[in-house]
JSON list of C-alpha atoms in Angstrom, two decimals:
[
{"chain": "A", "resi": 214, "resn": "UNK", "atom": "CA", "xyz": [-18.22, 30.94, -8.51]},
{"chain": "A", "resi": 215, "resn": "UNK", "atom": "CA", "xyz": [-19.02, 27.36, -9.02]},
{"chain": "A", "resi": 216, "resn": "UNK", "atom": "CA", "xyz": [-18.86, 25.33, -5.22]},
{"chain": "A", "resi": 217, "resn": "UNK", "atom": "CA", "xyz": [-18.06, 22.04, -5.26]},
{"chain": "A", "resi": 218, "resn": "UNK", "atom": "CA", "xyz": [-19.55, 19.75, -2.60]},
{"chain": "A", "resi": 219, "resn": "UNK", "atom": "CA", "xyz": [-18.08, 16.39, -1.37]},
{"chain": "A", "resi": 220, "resn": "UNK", "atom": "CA", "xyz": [-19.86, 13.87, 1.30]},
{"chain": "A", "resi": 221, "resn": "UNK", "atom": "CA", "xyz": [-19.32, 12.65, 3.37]},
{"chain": "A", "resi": 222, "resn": "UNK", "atom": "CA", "xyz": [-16.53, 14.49, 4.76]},
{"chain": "A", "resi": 223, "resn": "UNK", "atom": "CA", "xyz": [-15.39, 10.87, 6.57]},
{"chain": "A", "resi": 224, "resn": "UNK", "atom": "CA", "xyz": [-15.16, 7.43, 5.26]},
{"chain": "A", "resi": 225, "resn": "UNK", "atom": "CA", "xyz": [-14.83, 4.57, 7.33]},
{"chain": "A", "resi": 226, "resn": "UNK", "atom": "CA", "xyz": [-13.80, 1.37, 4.93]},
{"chain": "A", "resi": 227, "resn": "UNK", "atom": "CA", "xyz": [-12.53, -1.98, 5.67]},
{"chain": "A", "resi": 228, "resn": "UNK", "atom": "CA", "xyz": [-9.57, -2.87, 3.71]},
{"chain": "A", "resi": 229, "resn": "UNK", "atom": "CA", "xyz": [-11.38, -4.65, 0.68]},
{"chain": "A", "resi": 230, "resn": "UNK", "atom": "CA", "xyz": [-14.73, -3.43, 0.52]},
{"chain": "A", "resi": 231, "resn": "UNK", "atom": "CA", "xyz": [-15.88, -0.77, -1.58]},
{"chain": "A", "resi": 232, "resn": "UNK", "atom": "CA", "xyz": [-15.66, 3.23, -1.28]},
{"chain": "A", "resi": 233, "resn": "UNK", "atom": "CA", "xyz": [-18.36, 5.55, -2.89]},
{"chain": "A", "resi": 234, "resn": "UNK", "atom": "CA", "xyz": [-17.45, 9.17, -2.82]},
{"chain": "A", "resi": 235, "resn": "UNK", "atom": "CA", "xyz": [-19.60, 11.66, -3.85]},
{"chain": "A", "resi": 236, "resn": "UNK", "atom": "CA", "xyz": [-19.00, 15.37, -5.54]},
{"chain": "A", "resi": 237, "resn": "UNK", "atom": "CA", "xyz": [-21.89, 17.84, -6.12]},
{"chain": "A", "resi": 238, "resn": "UNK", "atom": "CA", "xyz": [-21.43, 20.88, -8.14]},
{"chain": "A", "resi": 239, "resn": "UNK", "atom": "CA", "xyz": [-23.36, 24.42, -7.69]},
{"chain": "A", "resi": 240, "resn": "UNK", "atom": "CA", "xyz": [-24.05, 24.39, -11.11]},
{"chain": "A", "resi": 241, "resn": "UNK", "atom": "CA", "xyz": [-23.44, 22.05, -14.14]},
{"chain": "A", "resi": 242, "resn": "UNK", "atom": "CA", "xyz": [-19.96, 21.95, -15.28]},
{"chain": "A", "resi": 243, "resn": "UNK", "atom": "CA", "xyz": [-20.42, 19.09, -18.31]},
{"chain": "A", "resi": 244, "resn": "UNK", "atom": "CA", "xyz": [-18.00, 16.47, -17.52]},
{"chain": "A", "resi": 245, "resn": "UNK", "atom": "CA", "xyz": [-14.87, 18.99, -16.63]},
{"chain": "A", "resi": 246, "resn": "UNK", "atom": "CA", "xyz": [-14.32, 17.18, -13.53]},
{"chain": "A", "resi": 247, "resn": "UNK", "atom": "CA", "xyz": [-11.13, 15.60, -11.63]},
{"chain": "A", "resi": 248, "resn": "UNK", "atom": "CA", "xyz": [-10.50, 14.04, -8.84]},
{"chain": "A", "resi": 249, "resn": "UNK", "atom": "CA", "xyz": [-7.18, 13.73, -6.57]},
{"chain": "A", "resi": 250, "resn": "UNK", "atom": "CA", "xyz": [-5.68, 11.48, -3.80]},
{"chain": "A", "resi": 251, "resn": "UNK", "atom": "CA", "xyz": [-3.74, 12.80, -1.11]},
{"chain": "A", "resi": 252, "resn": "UNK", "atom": "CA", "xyz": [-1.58, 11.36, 1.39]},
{"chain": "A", "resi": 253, "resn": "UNK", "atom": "CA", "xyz": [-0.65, 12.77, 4.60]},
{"chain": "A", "resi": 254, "resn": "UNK", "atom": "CA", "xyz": [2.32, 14.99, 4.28]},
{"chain": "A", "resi": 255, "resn": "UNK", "atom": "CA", "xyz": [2.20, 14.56, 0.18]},
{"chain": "A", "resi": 256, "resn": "UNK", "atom": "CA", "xyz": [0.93, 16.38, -3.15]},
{"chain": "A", "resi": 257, "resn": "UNK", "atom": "CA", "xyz": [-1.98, 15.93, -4.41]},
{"chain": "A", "resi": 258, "resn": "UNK", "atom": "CA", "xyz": [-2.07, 13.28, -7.59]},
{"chain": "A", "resi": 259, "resn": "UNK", "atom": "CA", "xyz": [-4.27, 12.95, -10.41]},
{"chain": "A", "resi": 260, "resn": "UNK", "atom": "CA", "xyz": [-6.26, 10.02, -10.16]},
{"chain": "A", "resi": 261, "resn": "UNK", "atom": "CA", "xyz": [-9.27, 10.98, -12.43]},
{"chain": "A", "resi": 262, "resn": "UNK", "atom": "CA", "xyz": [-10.19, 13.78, -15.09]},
{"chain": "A", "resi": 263, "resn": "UNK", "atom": "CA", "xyz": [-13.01, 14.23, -18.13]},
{"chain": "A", "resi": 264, "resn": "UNK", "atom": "CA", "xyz": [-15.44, 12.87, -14.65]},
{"chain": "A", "resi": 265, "resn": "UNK", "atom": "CA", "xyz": [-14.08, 9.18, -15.88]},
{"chain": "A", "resi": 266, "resn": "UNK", "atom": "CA", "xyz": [-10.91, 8.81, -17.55]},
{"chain": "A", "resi": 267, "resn": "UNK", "atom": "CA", "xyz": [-8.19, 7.58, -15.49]},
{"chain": "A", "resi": 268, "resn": "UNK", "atom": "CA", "xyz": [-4.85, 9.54, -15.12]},
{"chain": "A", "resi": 269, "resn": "UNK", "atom": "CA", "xyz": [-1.61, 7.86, -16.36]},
{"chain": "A", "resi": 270, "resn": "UNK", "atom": "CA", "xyz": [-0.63, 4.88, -13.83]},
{"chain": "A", "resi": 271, "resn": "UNK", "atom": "CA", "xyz": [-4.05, 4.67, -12.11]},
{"chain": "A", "resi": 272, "resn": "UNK", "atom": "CA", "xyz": [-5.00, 1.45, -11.04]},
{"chain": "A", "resi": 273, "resn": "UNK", "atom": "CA", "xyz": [-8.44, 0.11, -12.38]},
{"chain": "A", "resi": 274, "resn": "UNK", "atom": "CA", "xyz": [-9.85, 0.03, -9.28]},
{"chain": "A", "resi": 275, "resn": "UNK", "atom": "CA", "xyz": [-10.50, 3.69, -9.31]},
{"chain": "A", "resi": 276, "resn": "UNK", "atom": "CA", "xyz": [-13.23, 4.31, -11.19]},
{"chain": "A", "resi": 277, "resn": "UNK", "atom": "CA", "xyz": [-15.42, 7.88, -11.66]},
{"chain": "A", "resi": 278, "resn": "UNK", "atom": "CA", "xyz": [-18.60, 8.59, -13.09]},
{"chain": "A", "resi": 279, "resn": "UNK", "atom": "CA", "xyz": [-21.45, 11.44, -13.65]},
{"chain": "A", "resi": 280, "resn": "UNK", "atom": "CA", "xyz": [-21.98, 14.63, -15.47]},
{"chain": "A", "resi": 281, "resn": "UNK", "atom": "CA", "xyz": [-23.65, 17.68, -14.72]},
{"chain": "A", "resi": 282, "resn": "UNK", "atom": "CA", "xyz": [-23.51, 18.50, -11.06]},
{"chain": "A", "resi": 283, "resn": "UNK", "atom": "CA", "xyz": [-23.24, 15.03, -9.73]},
{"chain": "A", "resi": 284, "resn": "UNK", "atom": "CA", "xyz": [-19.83, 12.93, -9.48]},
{"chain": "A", "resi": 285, "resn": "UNK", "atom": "CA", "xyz": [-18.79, 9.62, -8.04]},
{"chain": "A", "resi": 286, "resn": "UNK", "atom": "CA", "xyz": [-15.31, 8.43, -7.21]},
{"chain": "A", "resi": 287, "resn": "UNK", "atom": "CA", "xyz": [-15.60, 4.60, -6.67]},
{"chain": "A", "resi": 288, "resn": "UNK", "atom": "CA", "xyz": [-12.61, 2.52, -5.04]},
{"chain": "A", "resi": 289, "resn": "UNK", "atom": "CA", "xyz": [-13.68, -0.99, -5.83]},
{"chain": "A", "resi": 290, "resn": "UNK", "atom": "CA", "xyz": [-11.45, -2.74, -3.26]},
{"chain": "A", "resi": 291, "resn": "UNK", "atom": "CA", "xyz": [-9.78, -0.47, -0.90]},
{"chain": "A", "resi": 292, "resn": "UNK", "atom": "CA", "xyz": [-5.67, -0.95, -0.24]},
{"chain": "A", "resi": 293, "resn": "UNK", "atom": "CA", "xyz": [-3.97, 0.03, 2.34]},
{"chain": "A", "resi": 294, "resn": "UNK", "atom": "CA", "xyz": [-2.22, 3.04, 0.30]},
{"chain": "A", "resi": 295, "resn": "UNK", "atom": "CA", "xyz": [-5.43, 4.01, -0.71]},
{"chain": "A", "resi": 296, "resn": "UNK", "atom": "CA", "xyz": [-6.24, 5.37, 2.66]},
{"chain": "A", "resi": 297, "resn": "UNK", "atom": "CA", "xyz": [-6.27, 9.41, 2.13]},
{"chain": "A", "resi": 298, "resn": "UNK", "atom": "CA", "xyz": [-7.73, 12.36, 1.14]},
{"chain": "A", "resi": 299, "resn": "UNK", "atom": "CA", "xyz": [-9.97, 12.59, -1.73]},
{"chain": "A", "resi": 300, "resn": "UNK", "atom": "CA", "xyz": [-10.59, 16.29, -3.49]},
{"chain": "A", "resi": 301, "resn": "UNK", "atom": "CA", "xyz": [-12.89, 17.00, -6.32]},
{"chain": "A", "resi": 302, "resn": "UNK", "atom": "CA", "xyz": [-12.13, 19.73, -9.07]},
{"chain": "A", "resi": 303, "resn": "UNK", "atom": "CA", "xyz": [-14.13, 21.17, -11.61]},
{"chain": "A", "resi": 304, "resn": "UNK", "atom": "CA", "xyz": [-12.71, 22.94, -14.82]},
{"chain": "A", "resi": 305, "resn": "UNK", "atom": "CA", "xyz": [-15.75, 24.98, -16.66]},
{"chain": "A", "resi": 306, "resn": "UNK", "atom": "CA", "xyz": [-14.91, 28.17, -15.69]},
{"chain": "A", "resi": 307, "resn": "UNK", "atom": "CA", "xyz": [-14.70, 30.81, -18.17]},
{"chain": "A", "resi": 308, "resn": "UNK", "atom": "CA", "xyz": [-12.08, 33.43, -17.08]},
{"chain": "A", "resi": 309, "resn": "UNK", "atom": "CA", "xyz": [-9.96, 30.44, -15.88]},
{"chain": "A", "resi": 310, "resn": "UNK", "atom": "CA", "xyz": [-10.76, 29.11, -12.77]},
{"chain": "A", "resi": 311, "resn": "UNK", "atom": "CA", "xyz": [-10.11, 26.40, -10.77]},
{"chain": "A", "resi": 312, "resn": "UNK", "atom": "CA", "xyz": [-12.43, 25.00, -7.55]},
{"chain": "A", "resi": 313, "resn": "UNK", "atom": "CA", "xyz": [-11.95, 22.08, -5.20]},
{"chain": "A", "resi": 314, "resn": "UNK", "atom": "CA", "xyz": [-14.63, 20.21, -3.23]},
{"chain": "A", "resi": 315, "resn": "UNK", "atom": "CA", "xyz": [-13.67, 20.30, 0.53]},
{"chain": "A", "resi": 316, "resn": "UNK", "atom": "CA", "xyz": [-12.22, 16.85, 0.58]},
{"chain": "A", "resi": 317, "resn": "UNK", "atom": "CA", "xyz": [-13.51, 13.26, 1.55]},
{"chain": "A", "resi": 318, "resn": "UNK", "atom": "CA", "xyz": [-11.07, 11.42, 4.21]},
{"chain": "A", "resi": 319, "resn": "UNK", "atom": "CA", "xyz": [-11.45, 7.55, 3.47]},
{"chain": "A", "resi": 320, "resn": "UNK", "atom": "CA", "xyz": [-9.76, 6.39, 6.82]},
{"chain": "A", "resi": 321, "resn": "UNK", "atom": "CA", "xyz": [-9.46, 2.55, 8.16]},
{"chain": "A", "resi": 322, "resn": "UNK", "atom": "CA", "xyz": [-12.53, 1.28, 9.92]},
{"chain": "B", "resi": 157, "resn": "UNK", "atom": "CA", "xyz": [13.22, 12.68, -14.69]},
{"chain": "B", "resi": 158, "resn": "UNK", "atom": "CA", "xyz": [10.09, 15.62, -14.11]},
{"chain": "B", "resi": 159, "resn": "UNK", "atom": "CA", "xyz": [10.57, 17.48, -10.99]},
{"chain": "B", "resi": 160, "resn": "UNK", "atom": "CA", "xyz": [9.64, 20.41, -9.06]},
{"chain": "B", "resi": 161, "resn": "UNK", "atom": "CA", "xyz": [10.96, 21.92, -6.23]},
{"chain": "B", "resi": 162, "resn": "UNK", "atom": "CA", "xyz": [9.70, 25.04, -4.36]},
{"chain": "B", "resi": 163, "resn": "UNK", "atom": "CA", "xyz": [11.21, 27.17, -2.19]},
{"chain": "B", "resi": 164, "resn": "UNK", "atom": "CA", "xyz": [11.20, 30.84, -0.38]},
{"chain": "B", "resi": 165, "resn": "UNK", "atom": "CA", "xyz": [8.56, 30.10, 2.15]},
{"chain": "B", "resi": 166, "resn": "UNK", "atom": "CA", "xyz": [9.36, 31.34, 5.71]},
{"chain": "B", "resi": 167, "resn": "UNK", "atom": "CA", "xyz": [7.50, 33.29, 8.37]},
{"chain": "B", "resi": 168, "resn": "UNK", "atom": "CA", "xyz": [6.48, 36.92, 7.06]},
{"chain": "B", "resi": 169, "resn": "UNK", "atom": "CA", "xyz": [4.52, 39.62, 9.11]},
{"chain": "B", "resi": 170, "resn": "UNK", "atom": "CA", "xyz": [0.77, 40.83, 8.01]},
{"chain": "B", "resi": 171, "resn": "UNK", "atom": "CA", "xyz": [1.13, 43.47, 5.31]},
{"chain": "B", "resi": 172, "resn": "UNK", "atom": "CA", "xyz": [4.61, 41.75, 4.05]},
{"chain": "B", "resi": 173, "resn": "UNK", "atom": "CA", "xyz": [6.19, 40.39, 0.49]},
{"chain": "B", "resi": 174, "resn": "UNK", "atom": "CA", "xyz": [7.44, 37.23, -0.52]},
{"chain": "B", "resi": 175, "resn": "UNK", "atom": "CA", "xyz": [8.43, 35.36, -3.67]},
{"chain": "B", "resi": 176, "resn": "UNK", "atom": "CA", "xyz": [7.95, 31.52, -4.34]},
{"chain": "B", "resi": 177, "resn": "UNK", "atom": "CA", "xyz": [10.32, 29.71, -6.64]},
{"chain": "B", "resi": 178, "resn": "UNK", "atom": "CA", "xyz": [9.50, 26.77, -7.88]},
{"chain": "B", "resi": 179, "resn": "UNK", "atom": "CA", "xyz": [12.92, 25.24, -10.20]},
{"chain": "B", "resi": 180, "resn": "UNK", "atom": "CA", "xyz": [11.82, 22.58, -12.67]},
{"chain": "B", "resi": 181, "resn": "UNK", "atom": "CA", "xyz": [13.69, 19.72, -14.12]},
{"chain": "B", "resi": 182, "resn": "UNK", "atom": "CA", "xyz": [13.14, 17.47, -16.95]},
{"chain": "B", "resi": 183, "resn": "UNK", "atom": "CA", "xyz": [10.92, 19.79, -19.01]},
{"chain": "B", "resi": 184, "resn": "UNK", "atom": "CA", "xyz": [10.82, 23.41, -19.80]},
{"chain": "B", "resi": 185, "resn": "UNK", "atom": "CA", "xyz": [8.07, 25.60, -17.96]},
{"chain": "B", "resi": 186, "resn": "UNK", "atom": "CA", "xyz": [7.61, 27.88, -21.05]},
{"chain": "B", "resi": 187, "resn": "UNK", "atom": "CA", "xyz": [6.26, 25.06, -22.66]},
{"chain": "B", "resi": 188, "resn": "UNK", "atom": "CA", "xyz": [3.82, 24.29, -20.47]},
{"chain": "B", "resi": 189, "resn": "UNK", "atom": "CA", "xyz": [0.81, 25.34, -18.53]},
{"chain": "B", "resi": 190, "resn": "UNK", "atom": "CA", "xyz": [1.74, 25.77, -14.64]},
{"chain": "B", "resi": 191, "resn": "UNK", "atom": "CA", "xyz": [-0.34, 26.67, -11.00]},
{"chain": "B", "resi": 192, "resn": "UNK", "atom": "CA", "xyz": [0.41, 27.64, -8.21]},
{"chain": "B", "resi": 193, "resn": "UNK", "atom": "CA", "xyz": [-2.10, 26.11, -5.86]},
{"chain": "B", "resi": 194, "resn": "UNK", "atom": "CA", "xyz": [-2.10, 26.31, -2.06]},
{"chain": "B", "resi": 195, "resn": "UNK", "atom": "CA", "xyz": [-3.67, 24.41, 1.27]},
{"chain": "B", "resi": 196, "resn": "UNK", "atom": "CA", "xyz": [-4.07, 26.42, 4.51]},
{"chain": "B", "resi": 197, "resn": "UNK", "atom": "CA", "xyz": [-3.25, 24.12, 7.67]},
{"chain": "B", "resi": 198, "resn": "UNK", "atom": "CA", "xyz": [-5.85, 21.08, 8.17]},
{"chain": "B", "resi": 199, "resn": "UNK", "atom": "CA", "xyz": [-7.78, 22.62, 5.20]},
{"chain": "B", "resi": 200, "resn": "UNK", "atom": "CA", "xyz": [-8.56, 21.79, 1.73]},
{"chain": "B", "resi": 201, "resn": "UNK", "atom": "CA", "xyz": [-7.45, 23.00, -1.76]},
{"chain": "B", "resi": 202, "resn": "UNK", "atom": "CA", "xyz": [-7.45, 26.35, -3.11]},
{"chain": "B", "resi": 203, "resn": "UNK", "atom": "CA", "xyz": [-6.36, 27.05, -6.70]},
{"chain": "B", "resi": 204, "resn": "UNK", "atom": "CA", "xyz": [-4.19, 30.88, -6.87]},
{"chain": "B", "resi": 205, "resn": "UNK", "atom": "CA", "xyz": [-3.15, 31.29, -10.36]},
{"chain": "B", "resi": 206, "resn": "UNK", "atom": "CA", "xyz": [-2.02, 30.01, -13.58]},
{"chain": "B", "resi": 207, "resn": "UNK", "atom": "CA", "xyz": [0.28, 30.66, -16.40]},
{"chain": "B", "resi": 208, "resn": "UNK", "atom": "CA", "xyz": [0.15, 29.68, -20.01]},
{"chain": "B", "resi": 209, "resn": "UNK", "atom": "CA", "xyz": [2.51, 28.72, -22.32]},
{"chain": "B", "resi": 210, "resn": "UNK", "atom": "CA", "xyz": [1.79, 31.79, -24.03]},
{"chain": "B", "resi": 211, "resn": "UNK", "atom": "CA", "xyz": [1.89, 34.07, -21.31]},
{"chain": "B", "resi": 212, "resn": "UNK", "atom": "CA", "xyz": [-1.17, 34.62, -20.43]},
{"chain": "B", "resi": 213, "resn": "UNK", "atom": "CA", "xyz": [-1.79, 35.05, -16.75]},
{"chain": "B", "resi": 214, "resn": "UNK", "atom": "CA", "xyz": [-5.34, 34.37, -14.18]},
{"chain": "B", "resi": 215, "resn": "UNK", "atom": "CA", "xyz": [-6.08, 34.51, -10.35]},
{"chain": "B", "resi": 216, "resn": "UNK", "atom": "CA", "xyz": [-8.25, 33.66, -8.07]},
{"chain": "B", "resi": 217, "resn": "UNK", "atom": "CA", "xyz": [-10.73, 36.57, -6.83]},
{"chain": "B", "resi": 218, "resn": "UNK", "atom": "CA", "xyz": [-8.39, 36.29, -3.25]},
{"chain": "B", "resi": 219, "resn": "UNK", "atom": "CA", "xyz": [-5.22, 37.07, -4.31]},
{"chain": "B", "resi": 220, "resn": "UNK", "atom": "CA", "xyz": [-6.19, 39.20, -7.45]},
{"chain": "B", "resi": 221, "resn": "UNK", "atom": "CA", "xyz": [-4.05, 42.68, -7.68]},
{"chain": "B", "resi": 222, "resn": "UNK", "atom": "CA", "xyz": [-1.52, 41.37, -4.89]},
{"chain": "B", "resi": 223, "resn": "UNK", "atom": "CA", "xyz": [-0.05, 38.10, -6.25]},
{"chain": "B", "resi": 224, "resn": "UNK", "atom": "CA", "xyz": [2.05, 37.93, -9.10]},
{"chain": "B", "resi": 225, "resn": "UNK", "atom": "CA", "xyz": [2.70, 34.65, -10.83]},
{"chain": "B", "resi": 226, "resn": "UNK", "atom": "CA", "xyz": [6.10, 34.63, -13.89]},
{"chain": "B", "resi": 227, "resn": "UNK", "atom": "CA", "xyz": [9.14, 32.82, -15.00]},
{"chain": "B", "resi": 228, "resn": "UNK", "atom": "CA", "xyz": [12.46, 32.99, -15.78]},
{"chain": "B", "resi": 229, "resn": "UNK", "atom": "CA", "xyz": [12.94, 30.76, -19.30]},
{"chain": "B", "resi": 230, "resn": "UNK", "atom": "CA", "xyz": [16.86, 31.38, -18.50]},
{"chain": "B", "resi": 231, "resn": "UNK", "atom": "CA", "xyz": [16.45, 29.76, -15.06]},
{"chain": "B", "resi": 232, "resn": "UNK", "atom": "CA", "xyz": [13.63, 27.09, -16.02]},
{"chain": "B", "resi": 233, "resn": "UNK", "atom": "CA", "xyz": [11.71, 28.79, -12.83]},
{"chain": "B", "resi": 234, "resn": "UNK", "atom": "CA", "xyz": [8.54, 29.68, -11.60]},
{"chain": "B", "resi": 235, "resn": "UNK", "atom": "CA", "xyz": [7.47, 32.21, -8.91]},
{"chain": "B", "resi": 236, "resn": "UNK", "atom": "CA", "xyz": [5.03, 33.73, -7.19]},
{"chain": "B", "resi": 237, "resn": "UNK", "atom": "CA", "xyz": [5.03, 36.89, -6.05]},
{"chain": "B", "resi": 238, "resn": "UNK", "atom": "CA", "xyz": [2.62, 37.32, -2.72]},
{"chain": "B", "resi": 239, "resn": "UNK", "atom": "CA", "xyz": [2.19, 41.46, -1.57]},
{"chain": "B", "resi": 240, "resn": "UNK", "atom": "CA", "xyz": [0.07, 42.80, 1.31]},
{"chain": "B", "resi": 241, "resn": "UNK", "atom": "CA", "xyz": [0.41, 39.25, 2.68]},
{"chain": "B", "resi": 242, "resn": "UNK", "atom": "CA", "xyz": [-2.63, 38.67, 5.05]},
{"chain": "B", "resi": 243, "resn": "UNK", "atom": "CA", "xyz": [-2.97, 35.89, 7.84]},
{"chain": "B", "resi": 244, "resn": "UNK", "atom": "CA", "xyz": [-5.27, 34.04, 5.67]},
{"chain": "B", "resi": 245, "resn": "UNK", "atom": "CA", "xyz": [-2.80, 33.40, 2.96]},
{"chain": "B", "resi": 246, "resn": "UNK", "atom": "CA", "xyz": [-1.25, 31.34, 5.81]},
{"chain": "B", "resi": 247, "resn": "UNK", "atom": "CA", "xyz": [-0.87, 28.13, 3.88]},
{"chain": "B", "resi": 248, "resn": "UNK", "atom": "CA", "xyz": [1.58, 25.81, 2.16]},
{"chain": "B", "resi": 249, "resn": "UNK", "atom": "CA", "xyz": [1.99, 26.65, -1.85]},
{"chain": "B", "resi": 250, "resn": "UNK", "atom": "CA", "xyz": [2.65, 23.93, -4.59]},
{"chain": "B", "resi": 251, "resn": "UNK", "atom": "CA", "xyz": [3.32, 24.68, -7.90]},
{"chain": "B", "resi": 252, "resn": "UNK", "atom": "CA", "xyz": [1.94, 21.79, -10.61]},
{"chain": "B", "resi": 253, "resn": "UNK", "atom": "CA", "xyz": [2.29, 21.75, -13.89]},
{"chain": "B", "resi": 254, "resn": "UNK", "atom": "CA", "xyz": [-0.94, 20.83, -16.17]},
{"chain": "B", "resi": 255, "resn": "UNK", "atom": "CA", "xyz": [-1.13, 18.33, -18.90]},
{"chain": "B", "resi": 256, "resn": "UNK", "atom": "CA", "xyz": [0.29, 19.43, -22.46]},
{"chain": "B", "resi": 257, "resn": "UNK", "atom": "CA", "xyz": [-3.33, 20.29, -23.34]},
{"chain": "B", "resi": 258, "resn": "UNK", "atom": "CA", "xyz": [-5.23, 21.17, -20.55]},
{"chain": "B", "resi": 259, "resn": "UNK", "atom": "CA", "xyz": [-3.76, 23.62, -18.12]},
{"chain": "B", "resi": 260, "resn": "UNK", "atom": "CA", "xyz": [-6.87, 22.63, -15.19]},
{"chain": "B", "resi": 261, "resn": "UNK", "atom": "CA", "xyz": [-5.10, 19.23, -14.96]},
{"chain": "B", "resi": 262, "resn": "UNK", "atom": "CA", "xyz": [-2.36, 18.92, -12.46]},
{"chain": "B", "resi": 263, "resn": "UNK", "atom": "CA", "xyz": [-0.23, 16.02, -13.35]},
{"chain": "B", "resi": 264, "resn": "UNK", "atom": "CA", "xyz": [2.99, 16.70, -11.63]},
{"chain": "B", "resi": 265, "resn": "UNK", "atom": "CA", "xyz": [3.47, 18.64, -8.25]},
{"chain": "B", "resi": 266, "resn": "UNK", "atom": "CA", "xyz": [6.37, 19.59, -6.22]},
{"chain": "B", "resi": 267, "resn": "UNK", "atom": "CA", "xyz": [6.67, 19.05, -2.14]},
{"chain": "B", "resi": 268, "resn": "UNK", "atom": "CA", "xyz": [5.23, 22.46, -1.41]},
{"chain": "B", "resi": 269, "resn": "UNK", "atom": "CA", "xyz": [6.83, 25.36, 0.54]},
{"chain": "B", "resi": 270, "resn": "UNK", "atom": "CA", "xyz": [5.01, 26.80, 3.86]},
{"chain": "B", "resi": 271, "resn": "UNK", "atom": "CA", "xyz": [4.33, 30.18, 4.48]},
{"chain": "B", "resi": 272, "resn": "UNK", "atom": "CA", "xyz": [3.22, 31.81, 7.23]},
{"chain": "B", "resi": 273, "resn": "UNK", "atom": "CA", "xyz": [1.86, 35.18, 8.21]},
{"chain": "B", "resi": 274, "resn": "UNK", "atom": "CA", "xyz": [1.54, 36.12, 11.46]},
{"chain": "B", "resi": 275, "resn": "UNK", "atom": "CA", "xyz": [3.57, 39.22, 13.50]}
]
């Protein structure tokens, strides 16, 4: 089973400054990797897939990167409804398989 | 408009069955790749199972041989059928349906359904 890793597990972030979040894989999974937002009380949504390729409706100031076994989510100026949780996924899994990092909370500093 | 809506969560005693619906609207679920994926309380993600277009089924390794994902084309419905229901699969279950082409993507969700076991 491929683990997925996120740090830190908090984020504290001003509104308009800059979020790194970071994904580590067990072992390489290409670029077959997604990330999520969640909201308190909500679904998850797609906010990135293919490690950098924005989901339908994503603003531009999400932005991913990396291949292999490490991943970066990057919120260039944080909102106030960007304040949630943040879940990695990878996708190379051969029988299907799906695995989600443990989740990065970006909360209001 | 795309929608999902689950339903036929509840409280259910260790060693118990239940099924999860999930009705969709706006598309038709044979067409399309859908998960069932599910979040224990104040904990992450875990994905539980998949079905193709084509029928093809998958699970994870903790619910293998005692969850049971289908649908109904007649009903445009999904379920999940949970046996030998263990405290651990305490949790609140979404279904999502993946993008046309790639079933790991989970591009629409529905509000979730909470089940929990516990006697």
């Amino acid at each position: 089973e491929i683990v997925m890793t996120q740090s830190p597990a908090t984020l504290s972030v001003s509104p308009g400054e800059r979020a790194t979040l970071s994904c580590r894989a067990s072992q390489r999974v290409s670029s077959d990797l997604a990330w999520y937002q969640q909201k308190p009380g909500q679904a998850p949504r797609l906010l990135i897939y293919g490690a950098s390729t924005r989901a339908t409706g994503i603003p531009a100031r999400f932005s991913g990167s990396g291949s292999g076994t490490e991943f970066t989510l990057t919120i260039s100026s944080l909102q106030s409804e960007d304040f949630a949780v943040y879940y990695c996924q990878q996708y190379n899994n051969w029988p299907p398989e799906l695995t989600f990092g443990g989740g990065t909370k970006v909360e209001i500093k | 408009e795309v929608q999902l809506v689950e339903s036929g969560g509840g409280l259910i005693q260790p060693g118990g069955s239940l099924r999860l619906s999930c009705a969709a609207s706006g598309f038709t679920v044979s067409d399309n790749y859908m998960s069932w994926v599910r979040q224990a309380p104040g904990k992450g993600l875990e994905w539980v199972s998949v079905i193709y277009s084509g029928g093809s089924t998958y699970y994870a390794d903790s619910v293998k041989g005692r969850f049971t994902i289908s649908r109904d084309n007649s009903k445009n419905t999904l379920y999940l059928q949970m046996n030998s229901l263990r405290a651990e699969d305490t949790a609140v279950y979404y279904c999502a349906r993946g993008i046309l082409t790639k079933w790991e993507l989970l591009e629409k969700w529905g509000q979730g359904t909470l089940v929990t076991v516990s006697s």
